[in-house]
Short mmCIF file of C-alpha atoms in Angstrom, two decimals:
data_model
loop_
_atom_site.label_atom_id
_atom_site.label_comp_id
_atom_site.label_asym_id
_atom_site.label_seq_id
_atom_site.Cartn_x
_atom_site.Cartn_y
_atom_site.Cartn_z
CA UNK A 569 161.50 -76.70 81.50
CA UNK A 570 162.17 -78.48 78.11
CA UNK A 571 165.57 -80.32 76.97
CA UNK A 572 166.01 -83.04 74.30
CA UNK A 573 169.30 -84.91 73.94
CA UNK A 574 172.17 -84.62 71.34
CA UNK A 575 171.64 -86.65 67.96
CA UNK A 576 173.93 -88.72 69.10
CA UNK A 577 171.84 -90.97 71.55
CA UNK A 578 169.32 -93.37 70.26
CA UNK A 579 166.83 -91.81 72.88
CA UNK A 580 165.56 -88.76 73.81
CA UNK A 581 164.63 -87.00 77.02
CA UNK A 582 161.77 -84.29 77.87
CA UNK A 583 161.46 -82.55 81.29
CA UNK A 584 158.07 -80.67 81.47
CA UNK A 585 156.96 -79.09 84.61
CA UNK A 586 152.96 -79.82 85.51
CA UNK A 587 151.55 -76.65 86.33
CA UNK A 588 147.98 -74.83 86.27
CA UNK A 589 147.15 -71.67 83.61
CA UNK A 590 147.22 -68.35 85.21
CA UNK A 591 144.36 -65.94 84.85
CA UNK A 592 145.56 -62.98 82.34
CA UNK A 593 143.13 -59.69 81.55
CA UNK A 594 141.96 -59.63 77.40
CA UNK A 595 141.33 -55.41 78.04
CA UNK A 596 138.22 -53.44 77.05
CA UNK A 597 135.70 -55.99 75.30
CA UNK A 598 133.91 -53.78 72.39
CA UNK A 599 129.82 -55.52 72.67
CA UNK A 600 127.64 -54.60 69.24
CA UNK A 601 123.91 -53.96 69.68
CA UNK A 602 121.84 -57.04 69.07
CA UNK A 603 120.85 -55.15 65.16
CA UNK A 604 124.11 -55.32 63.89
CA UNK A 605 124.48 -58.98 64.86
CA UNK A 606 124.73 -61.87 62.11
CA UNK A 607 120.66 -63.09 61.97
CA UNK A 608 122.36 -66.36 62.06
CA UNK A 609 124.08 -66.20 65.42
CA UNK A 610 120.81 -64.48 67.00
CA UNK A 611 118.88 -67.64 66.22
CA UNK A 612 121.50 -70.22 67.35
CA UNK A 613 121.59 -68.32 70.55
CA UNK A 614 117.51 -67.91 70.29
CA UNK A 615 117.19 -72.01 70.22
CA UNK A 616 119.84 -73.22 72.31
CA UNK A 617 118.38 -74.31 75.58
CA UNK A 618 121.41 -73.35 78.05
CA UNK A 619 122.42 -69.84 76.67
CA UNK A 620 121.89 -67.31 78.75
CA UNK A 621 119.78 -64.20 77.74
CA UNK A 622 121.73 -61.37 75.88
CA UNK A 623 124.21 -63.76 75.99
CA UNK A 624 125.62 -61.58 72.48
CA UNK A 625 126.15 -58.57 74.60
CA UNK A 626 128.74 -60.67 77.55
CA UNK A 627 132.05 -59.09 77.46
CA UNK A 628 134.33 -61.21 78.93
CA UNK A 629 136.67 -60.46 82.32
CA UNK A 630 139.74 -63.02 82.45
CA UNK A 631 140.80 -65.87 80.13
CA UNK A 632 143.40 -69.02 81.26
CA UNK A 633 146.95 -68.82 79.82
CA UNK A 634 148.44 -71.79 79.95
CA UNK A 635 152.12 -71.78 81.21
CA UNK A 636 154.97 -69.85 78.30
CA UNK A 637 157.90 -70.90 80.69
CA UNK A 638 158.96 -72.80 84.21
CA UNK A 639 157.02 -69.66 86.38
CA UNK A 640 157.73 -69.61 89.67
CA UNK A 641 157.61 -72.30 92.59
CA UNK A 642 157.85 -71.37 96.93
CA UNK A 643 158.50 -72.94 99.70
CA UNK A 644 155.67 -75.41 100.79
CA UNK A 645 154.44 -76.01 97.14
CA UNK A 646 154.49 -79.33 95.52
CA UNK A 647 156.85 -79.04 92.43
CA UNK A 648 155.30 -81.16 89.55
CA UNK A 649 156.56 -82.72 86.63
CA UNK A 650 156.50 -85.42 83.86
CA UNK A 651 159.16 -86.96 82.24
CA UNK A 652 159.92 -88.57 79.47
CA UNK A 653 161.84 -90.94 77.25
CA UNK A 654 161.52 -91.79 73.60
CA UNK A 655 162.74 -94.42 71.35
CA UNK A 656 163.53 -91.77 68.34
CA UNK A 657 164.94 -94.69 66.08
CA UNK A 658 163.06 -97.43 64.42
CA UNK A 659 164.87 -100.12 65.99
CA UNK A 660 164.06 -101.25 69.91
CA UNK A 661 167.10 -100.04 72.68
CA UNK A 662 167.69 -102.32 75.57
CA UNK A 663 168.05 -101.76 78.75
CA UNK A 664 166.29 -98.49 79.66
CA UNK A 665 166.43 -97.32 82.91
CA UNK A 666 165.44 -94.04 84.28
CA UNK A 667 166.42 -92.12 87.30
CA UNK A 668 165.88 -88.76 88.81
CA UNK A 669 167.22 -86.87 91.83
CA UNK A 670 166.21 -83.58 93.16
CA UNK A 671 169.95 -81.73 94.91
CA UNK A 672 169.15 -78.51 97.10
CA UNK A 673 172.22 -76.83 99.11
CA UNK A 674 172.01 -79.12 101.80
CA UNK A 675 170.30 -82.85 100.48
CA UNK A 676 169.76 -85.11 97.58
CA UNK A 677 165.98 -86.75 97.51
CA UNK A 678 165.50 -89.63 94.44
CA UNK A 679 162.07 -88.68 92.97
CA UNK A 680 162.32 -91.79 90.37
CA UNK A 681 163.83 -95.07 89.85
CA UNK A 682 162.75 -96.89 86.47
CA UNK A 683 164.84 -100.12 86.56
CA UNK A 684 163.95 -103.22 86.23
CA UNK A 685 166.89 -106.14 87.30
CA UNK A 686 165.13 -109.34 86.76
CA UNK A 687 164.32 -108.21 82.75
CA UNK A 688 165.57 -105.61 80.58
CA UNK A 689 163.49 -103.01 79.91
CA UNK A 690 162.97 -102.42 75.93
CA UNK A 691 161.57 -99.84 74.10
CA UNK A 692 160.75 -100.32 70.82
CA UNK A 693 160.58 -98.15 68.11
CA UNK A 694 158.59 -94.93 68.56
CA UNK A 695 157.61 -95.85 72.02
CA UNK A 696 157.92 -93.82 75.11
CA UNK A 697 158.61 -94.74 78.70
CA UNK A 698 157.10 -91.78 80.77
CA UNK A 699 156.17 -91.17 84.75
CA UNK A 700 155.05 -87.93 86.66
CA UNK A 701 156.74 -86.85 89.89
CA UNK A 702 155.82 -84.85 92.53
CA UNK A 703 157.54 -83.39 95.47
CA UNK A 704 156.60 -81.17 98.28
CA UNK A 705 159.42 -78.40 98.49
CA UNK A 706 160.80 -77.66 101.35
CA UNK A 707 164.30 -75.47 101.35
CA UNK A 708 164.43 -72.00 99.41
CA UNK A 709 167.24 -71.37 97.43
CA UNK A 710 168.65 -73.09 94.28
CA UNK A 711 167.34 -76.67 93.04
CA UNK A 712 168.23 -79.10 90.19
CA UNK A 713 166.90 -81.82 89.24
CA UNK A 714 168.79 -84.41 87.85
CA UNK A 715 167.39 -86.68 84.97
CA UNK A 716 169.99 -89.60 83.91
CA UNK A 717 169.04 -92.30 81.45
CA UNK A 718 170.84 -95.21 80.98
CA UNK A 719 170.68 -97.54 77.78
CA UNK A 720 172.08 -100.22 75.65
CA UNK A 721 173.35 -99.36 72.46
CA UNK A 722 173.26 -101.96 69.44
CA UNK A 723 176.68 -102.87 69.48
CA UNK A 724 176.13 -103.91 72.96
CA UNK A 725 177.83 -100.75 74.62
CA UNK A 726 176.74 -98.86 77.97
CA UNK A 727 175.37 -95.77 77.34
CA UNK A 728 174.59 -92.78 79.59
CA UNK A 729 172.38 -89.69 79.13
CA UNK A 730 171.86 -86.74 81.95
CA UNK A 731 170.48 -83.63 81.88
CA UNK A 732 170.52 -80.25 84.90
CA UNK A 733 167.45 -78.35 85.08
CA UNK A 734 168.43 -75.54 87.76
CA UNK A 735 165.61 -73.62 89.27
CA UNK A 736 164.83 -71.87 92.34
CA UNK A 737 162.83 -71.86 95.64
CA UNK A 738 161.13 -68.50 96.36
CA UNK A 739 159.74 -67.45 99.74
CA UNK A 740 155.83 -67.36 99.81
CA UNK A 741 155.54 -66.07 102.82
CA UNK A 742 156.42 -63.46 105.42
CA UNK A 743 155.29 -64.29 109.01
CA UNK A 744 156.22 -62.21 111.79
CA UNK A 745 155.15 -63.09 115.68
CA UNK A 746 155.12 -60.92 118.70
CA UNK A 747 154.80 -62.48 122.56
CA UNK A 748 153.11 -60.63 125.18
CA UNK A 749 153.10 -62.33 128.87
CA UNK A 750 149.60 -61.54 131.05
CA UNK A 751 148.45 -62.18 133.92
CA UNK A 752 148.57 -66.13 136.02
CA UNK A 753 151.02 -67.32 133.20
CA UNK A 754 149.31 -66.14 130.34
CA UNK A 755 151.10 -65.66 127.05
CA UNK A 756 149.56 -63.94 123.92
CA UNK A 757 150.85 -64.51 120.42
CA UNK A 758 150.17 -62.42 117.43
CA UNK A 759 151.50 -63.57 113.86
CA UNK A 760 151.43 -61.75 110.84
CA UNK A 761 151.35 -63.25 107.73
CA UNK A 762 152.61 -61.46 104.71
CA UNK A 763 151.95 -62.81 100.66
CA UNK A 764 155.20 -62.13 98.93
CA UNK A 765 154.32 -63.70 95.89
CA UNK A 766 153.37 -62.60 92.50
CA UNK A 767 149.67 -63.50 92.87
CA UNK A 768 146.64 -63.65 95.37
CA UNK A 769 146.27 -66.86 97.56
CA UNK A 770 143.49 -68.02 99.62
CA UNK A 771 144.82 -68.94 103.65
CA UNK A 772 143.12 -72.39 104.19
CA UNK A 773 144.40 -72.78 107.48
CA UNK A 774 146.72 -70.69 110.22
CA UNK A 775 146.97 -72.72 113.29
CA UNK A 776 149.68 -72.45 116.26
CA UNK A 777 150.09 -76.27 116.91
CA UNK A 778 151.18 -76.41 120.94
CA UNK A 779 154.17 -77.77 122.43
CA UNK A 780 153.96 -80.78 125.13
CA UNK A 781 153.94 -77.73 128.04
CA UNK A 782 151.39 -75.69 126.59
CA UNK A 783 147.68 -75.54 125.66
CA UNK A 784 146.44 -73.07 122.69
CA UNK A 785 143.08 -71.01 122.40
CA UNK A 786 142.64 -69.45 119.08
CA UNK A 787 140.98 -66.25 119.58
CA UNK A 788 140.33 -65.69 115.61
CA UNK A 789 136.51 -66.88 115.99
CA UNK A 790 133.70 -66.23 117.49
CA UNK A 791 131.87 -68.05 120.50
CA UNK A 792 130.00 -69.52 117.56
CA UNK A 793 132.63 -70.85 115.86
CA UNK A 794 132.40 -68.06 112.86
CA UNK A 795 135.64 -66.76 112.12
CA UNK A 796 136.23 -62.84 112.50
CA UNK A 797 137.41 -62.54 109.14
CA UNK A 798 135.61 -62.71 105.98
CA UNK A 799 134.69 -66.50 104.60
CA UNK A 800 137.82 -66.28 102.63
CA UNK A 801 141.10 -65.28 103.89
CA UNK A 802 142.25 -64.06 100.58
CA UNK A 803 145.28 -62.01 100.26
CA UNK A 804 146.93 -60.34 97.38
CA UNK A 805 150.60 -59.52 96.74
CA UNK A 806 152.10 -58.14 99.59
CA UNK A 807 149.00 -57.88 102.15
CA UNK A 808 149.14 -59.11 105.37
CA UNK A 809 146.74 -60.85 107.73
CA UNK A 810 146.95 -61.37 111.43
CA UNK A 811 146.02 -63.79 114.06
CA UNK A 812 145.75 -64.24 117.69
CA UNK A 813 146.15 -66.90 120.38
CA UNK A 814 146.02 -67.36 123.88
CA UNK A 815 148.40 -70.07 125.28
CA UNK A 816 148.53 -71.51 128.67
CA UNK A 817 150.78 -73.67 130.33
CA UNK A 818 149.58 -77.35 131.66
CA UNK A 819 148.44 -77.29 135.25
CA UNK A 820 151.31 -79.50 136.21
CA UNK A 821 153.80 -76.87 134.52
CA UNK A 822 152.25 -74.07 135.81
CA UNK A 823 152.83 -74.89 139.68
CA UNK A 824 156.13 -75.61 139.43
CA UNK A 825 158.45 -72.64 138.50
CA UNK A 826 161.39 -74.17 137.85
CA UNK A 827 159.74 -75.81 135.11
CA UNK A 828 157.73 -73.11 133.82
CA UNK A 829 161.22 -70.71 133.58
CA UNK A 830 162.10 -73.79 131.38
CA UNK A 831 159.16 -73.91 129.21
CA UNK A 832 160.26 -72.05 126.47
CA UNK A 833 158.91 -74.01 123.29
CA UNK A 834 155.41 -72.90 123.15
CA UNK A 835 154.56 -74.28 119.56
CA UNK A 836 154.49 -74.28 115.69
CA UNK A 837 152.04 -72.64 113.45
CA UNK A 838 151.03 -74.43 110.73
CA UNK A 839 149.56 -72.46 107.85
CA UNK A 840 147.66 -74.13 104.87
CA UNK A 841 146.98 -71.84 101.41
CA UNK A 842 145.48 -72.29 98.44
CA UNK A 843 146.62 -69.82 94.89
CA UNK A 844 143.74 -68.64 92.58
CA UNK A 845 143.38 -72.57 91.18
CA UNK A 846 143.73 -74.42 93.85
CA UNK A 847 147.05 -75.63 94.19
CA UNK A 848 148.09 -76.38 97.68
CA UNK A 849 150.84 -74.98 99.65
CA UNK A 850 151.90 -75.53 103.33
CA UNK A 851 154.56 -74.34 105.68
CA UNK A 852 155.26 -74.40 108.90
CA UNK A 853 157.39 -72.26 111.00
CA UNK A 854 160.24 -73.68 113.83
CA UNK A 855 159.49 -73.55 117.48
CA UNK A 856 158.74 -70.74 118.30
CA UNK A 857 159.89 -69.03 121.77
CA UNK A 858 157.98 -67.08 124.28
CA UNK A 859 159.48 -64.34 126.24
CA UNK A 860 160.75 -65.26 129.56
CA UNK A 861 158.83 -64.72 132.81
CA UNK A 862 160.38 -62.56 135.47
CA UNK A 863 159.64 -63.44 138.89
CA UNK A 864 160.41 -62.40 142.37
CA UNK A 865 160.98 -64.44 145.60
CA UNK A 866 156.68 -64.16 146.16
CA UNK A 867 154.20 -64.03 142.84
CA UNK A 868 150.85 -62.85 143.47
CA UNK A 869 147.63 -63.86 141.45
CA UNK A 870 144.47 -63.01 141.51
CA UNK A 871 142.81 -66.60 140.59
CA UNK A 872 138.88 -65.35 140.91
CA UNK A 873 137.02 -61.83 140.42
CA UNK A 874 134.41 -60.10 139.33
CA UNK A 875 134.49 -58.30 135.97
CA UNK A 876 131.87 -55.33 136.83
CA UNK A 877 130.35 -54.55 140.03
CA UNK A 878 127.62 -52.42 141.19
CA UNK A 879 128.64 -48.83 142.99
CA UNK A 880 128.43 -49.19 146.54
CA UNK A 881 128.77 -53.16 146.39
CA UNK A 882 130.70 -55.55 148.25
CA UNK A 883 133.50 -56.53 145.78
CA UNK A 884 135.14 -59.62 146.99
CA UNK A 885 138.52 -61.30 144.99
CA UNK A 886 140.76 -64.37 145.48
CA UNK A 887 144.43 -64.26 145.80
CA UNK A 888 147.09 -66.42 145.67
CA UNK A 889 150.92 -66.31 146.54
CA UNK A 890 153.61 -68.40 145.82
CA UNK A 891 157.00 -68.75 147.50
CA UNK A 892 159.51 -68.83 144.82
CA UNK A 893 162.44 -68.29 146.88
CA UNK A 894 164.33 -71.22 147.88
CA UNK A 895 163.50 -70.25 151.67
CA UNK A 896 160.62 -70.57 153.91
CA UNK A 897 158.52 -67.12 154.85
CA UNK A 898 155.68 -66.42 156.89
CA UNK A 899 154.03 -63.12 155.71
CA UNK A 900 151.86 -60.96 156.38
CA UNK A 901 148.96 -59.27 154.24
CA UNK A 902 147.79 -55.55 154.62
CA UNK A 903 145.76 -53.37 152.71
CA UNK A 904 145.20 -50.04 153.88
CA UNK A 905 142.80 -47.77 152.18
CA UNK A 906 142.74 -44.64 154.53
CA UNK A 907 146.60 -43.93 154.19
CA UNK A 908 145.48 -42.39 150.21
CA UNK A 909 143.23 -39.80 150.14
CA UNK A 910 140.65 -40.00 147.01
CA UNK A 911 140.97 -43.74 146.72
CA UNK A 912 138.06 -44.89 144.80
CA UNK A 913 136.84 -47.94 147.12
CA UNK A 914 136.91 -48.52 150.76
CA UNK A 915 138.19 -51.55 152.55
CA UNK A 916 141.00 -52.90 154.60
CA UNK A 917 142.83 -56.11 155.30
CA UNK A 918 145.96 -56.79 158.04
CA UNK A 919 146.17 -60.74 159.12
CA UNK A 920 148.97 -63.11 158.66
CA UNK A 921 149.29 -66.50 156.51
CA UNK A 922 151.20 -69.47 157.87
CA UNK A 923 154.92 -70.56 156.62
CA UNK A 924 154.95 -71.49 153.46
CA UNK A 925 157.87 -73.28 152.13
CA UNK A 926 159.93 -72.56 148.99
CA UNK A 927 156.83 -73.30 145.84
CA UNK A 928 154.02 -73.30 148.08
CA UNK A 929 151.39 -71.69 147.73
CA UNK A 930 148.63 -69.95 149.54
CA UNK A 931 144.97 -68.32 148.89
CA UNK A 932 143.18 -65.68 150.75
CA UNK A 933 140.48 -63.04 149.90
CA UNK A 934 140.23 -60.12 149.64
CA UNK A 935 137.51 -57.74 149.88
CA UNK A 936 136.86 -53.75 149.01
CA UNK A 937 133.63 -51.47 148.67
CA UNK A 938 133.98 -49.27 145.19
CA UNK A 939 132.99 -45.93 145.82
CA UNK A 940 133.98 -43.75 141.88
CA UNK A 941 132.10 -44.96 138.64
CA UNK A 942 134.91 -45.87 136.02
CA UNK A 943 137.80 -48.67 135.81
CA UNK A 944 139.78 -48.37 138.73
CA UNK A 945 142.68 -50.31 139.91
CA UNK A 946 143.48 -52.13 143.52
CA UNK A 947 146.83 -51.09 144.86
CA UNK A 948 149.38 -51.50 146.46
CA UNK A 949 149.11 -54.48 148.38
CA UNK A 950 151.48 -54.70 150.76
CA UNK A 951 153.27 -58.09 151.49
CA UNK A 952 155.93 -58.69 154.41
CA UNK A 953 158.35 -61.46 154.70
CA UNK A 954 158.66 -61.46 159.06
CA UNK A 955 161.48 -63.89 159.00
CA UNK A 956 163.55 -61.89 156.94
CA UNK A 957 161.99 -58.37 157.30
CA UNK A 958 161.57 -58.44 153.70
CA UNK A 959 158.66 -56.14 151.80
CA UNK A 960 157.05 -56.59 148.92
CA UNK A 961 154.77 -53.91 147.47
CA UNK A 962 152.01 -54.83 144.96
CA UNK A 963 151.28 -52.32 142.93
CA UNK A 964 148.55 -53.65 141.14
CA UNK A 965 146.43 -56.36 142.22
CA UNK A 966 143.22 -56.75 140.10
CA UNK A 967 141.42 -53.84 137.89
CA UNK A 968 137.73 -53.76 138.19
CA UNK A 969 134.85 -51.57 136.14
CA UNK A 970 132.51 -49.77 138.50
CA UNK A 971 128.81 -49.15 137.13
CA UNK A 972 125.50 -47.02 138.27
CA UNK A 973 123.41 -49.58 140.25
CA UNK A 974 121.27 -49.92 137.45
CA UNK A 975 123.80 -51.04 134.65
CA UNK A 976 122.99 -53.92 132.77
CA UNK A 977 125.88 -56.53 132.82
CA UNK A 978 126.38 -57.34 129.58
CA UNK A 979 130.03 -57.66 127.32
CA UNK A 980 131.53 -58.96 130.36
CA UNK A 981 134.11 -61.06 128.07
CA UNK A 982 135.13 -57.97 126.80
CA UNK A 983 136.22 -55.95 129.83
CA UNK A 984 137.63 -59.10 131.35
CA UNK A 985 140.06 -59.51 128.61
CA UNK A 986 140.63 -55.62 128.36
CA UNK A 987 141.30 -55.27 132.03
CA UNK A 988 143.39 -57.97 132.88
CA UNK A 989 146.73 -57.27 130.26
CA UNK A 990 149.59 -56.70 132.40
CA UNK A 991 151.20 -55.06 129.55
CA UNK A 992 150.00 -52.44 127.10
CA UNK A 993 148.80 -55.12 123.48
CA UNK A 994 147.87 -53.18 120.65
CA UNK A 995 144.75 -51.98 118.74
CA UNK A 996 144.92 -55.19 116.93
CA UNK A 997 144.61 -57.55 119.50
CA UNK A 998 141.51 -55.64 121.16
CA UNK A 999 139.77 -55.12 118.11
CA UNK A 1000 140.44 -58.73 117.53
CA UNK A 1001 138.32 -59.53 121.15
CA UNK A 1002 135.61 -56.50 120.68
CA UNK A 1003 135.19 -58.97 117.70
CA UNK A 1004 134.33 -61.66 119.31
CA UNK A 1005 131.81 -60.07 121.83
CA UNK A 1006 130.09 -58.65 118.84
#
């Protein structure tokens, strides 16, 4: 980005944008054999104490260009650039005063402001008045900046010079989000994050910054604290990367389901990347929304359980209902094994909790003997409402992974995360967890 003025002003004006060489391929490199070598060059290379051996035979990869025109800036980036004014004459100009303004579609930001009220600002002859402004971009979509330079002329006259530099705001990045609501008021978010650019970028950072109602567990590292990707998120032009995070609502949102239906703001990610030199970009994405919880007049949890148990072994679990109705019920619990033939455990329950009143809750256990090797699933549970005659059926309560008796318990993060999805999450999201067992 490059203008001068008309020979008609006394000054003249130069927009450059500040911006970093790209990397640019030279081809094949044709090497000679050390023989055919000048003697000359073999000897400078022999004595000089920090070339490297067979330093004659390098071929070289990549060379810097610097920039041939205004490239390309995104969303996020900080948009660089000097300008500057010179005295072309050889007499001083009065006066000088220098402002710029950046004007997207929707705002107008002033990026400079050389005036000086209390003295006038002279430049003599040949002498420049020059300043370098930055801005972080944030709107896609068609930019110019405005550079206006007001003078004095000799004859004591007010003179004016502007110039438009129009450029645009390109998207860097592509991120796309999917919800999926688990079990006791989990949500699980997986973003995908696209590079639409020209060239390869490094992702600093990708974090999902929580809302007031919710707390976030990034599930992108190990128990360690390594991440599950390589050291350096680098993506080239139109690969994709994706992350995964476990958010919960605040224990004082949580019991209360009027406010939870409420709770729809779960957070903002915030992602941080870096291009092939270094310059820093950063976005961040609106609030995003979860998908909405559907409840019935009674929600069932199950708050505490075993992950694997033993064949043959006493498998005991905590439950807890809630009354989300707006009216009181008393109800009673019954699980009845013998009514389904080939059911792999045995047990049975059939007792009665007192009244609970509309978004109280209450905990029982529960407790079954596994009798088939394999993942198998506790259901139905059945719940009745006496006061109204109202049933609710619970079709599944809590999956559990029967072993031999002589299994060794070990990846037990693993199947807990596996087995408790209420809903179906896909290959990405389980290889993400297998990840962090490994």
């Amino acid at each position: 980005m490059n203008a001068v003025d008309a020979d008609a002003h006394l000054l003249a004006l130069k927009v450059m944008r500040l911006t970093r060489p790209t990397l640019v391929g030279l081809g094949p490199i044709v090497t000679c054999e050390p023989k055919d070598l000048p003697q000359s060059f073999n000897r400078l290379v022999e004595f000089d104490g920090i070339a490297r051996t067979s330093a004659e035979a390098l071929g070289a990869g990549q060379t810097m260009l610097l920039p041939q025109s205004f490239g390309n800036i995104y969303l996020g980036e900080t948009f660089s650039s000097y300008i500057c004014v010179h005295n072309c004459t050889t007499h001083p100009v009065e006066g000088v005063s220098v402002k710029v303004d950046l004007q997207s579609n929707s705002s107008q930001i002033n990026l400079l402001m050389h005036e000086n009220k209390k003295s006038s600002v002279v430049l003599t002859a040949d002498e420049t008045l020059d300043d370098v402004i930055r801005y972080e971009v944030k709107e896609i979509g068609t930019h110019i900046l405005v550079c206006e330079v007001n003078y004095t002329s000799p004859a004591g006259f007010a003179q004016s010079l502007r110039k438009f530099f129009k450029f645009q705001v390109l998207k860097p990045l592509d991120v796309k989000t999917k919800f999926y609501n688990a079990e006791m008021d989990e949500i699980y978010l997986e973003a995908q994050i696209q590079n639409v650019t020209t060239g390869p970028f490094c992702l600093e950072k990708v974090e999902l910054d929580s809302s007031e109602q919710y707390t976030v567990t990034s599930l992108n590292t190990l128990p360690n604290g390594e991440s599950v990707f390589t050291s350096k998120n680098m993506l080239q032009p139109n690969n994709s990367c994706q992350f995964l995070y476990c958010i919960k609502p605040k224990a004082d949102i949580a019991k209360d389901i009027k406010t939870l239906r409420e709770a729809n703001n779960v957070g903002k990610l915030d992602i941080v990347w870096r291009s092939n030199f270094g310059e820093k970009g950063r976005l961040q994405t609106s609030q995003l929304q979860r998908l909405p919880f559907e409840y019935k007049d009674l929600r069932l949890e199950v708050i505490d359980a075993e992950n694997i148990v033993k064949i043959g072994t006493i498998f005991t679990f905590q439950c807890r209902v809630t009354n989300t109705a707006e009216h009181p019920m008393k109800l009673h619990v019954k699980l009845d094994t013998k009514v389904f033939p080939g059911c792999p455990y045995t047990g049975s329950a059939d007792f009665e909790l007192d009244i609970l009143q509309p978004g109280q809750i209450a905990e029982f256990p529960l407790t079954i003997c596994p009798s088939k090797l394999g993942l198998i699933k506790v259901s139905p549970l059945l719940i009745v409402d006496t006061l109204k005659n109202e049933q609710f059926i619970m079709t599944k309560v809590v999956e559990v992974f029967v072993v031999d008796a002589d299994y060794h318990q070990d990846g037990t993060f693993l199947l807990n995360k596996l087995i408790r999805y209420e809903n179906p999450i896909d290959s990405l999201i389980q290889k993400q967890i297998q990840l962090q067992v490994v």
